[in-house]
Each structure stands twice: as structure tokens, then as C-alpha cells.
Short mmCIF file of C-alpha atoms in Angstrom, two decimals:
data_model
loop_
_atom_site.label_atom_id
_atom_site.label_comp_id
_atom_site.label_asym_id
_atom_site.label_seq_id
_atom_site.Cartn_x
_atom_site.Cartn_y
_atom_site.Cartn_z
CA GLN A 134 56.04 79.41 57.38
CA VAL A 135 55.63 80.83 60.99
CA GLN A 136 58.69 80.34 63.10
CA LEU A 137 58.32 80.35 66.94
CA VAL A 138 60.98 79.81 69.14
CA GLU A 139 60.81 79.41 72.75
CA SER A 140 63.34 79.27 75.46
CA GLY A 141 64.10 80.73 79.05
CA GLY A 142 62.54 77.33 80.91
CA GLY A 143 64.42 75.30 83.43
CA LEU A 144 63.76 73.69 87.00
CA VAL A 145 63.12 76.72 89.55
CA GLN A 146 62.29 76.00 93.60
CA ALA A 147 58.08 77.39 94.69
CA GLY A 148 58.22 81.29 94.71
CA GLY A 149 61.10 81.29 92.67
CA SER A 150 61.22 83.55 88.86
CA LEU A 151 61.75 82.76 85.48
CA ARG A 152 61.32 84.50 82.02
CA LEU A 153 60.69 83.05 78.82
CA SER A 154 61.24 84.57 75.70
CA CYS A 155 60.06 83.73 71.88
CA VAL A 156 61.10 85.07 68.96
CA ALA A 157 59.46 84.90 66.26
CA SER A 158 59.83 84.82 62.63
CA GLY A 159 57.56 84.16 59.12
CA MET A 160 55.31 87.05 60.26
CA ILE A 161 54.81 90.75 60.61
CA PHE A 162 55.18 90.63 64.12
CA ARG A 163 54.07 94.36 65.61
CA LEU A 164 50.90 93.53 63.98
CA ASN A 165 50.17 90.66 65.03
CA SER A 166 48.01 89.33 68.53
CA MET A 167 50.74 87.09 70.17
CA ALA A 168 49.74 85.07 73.13
CA TRP A 169 51.63 81.99 76.02
CA TYR A 170 50.11 78.92 76.75
CA ARG A 171 51.20 75.46 78.42
CA GLN A 172 50.69 72.21 78.44
CA ALA A 173 51.10 70.10 81.31
CA PRO A 174 51.53 66.49 81.35
CA GLY A 175 49.37 64.22 80.27
CA ARG A 176 46.66 67.24 79.83
CA GLN A 177 45.65 69.65 77.10
CA ARG A 178 47.24 72.60 75.90
CA ASP A 179 46.11 75.87 77.99
CA PHE A 180 45.71 79.36 77.54
CA VAL A 181 47.94 81.55 79.85
CA ALA A 182 48.62 85.34 79.08
CA THR A 183 48.21 87.23 75.72
CA ILE A 184 49.23 90.95 74.67
CA THR A 185 48.09 92.36 71.55
CA SER A 186 49.85 94.12 69.15
CA GLY A 187 48.51 97.84 70.80
CA GLY A 188 50.48 95.94 74.18
CA HIS A 189 47.09 95.07 75.69
CA THR A 190 47.06 91.89 77.83
CA ASN A 191 45.00 89.29 79.69
CA TYR A 192 45.47 86.82 81.58
CA ALA A 193 44.15 83.50 82.69
CA ASP A 194 42.50 83.82 86.48
CA SER A 195 45.13 80.70 87.95
CA VAL A 196 47.79 83.25 86.54
CA LYS A 197 46.82 86.48 87.40
CA GLY A 198 49.34 88.86 89.96
CA ARG A 199 52.49 86.27 89.62
CA PHE A 200 52.77 86.69 85.29
CA THR A 201 53.43 89.26 83.50
CA ILE A 202 53.45 89.38 79.31
CA SER A 203 55.51 92.04 77.19
CA ARG A 204 56.56 92.22 73.78
CA ASP A 205 59.36 93.70 71.94
CA ASN A 206 58.65 94.21 68.23
CA ALA A 207 62.42 95.62 67.92
CA LYS A 208 63.47 92.33 67.96
CA ASN A 209 60.29 90.02 67.05
CA THR A 210 60.03 88.63 71.11
CA VAL A 211 57.38 88.41 73.61
CA TYR A 212 58.57 87.90 76.84
CA LEU A 213 56.99 86.00 79.86
CA GLN A 214 57.78 87.06 83.38
CA MET A 215 56.89 84.63 86.04
CA ASN A 216 56.97 85.23 89.33
CA SER A 217 55.55 83.77 92.44
CA LEU A 218 55.79 79.72 90.72
CA LYS A 219 54.34 76.96 92.22
CA PRO A 220 54.86 73.31 91.82
CA GLU A 221 51.13 73.46 89.63
CA ASP A 222 53.35 76.05 86.85
CA THR A 223 55.01 72.82 86.36
CA ALA A 224 54.65 72.27 81.91
CA THR A 225 55.98 73.13 78.56
CA TYR A 226 54.95 76.22 77.71
CA TYR A 227 55.16 77.89 73.99
CA CYS A 228 54.08 81.12 72.33
CA ASN A 229 51.74 81.39 69.21
CA ALA A 230 49.50 84.00 67.37
CA PRO A 231 46.09 83.48 68.24
CA ARG A 232 44.91 83.40 64.93
CA LEU A 233 47.44 81.36 64.09
CA ILE A 234 46.74 78.46 66.97
CA SER A 235 44.65 75.91 64.70
CA ASP A 236 47.68 75.09 62.90
CA PRO A 237 49.83 72.96 64.07
CA ARG A 238 53.23 73.63 61.73
CA SER A 239 52.51 77.27 63.27
CA TRP A 240 53.68 75.56 67.35
CA GLY A 241 57.26 75.56 68.46
CA GLN A 242 59.36 73.14 70.58
CA GLY A 243 58.47 75.07 73.80
CA THR A 244 60.44 75.21 76.65
CA ARG A 245 59.81 73.26 79.81
CA VAL A 246 59.29 74.49 83.27
CA THR A 247 59.80 72.28 86.16
CA VAL A 248 58.76 73.95 89.76
CA SER A 249 59.80 71.29 92.53
CA SER A 250 58.25 71.58 95.63
#
């Protein structure tokens, strides 16, 4: 069974930075694309960024130029460096493999990010 454990969230002022981490187990991590998603209160879960097994990245327009996704296959970990944070970035952030997102059991508990103005 896939297990995903996110960490690194917290409270930060607008303009600040945070680095999120997600450790994956129960999968061959290096072979999987990984992605970050976020869900603000009362809203649907949205795509934030993805990184392929080969290291190719893609971002939602709302975070381009501010967020950077990366991975360390030796540690089964995917990261999200978030800079120039805005109040609208406030959400719970989740990682997952895109091929697994339709399985409710695959999601971790997420990590909460709150950006104050």
C-alpha cells in the first residue's frame, strides 16, 4: 500500500518562503511521476506542480516563477520550495503520484500552509 507523508507546512507572512517535503513508500519511487496538489477550505483540490521520473517539471500558472518542485530518488522524497508566498497560497498541500490520484486511499494527511497578509 502506498503511503505518503507530507511535512514542512506552517504559518508564514506574505512574501516569505517554505519548503515542503513528502516521503513516499510502497512504490518504486524513482519510476513514478510525482506531483503536489493543494486544497483551500471550501474548494476543490487543485494541481500545483509535477515532476516526471526524468526530472521534467510543470507548474500551475498561479505558482510559476515562485514555486519549485524537485525530487531525491535516494530518499524517496519530493520537495516543493515555495517563495514569494501570497495569502491565496493558503491551503493544505498534498503530494501524490498522478497515476494514483483517483484512489482515495493513496492520499496522505497533507501539510497545512497559512500565509498571512
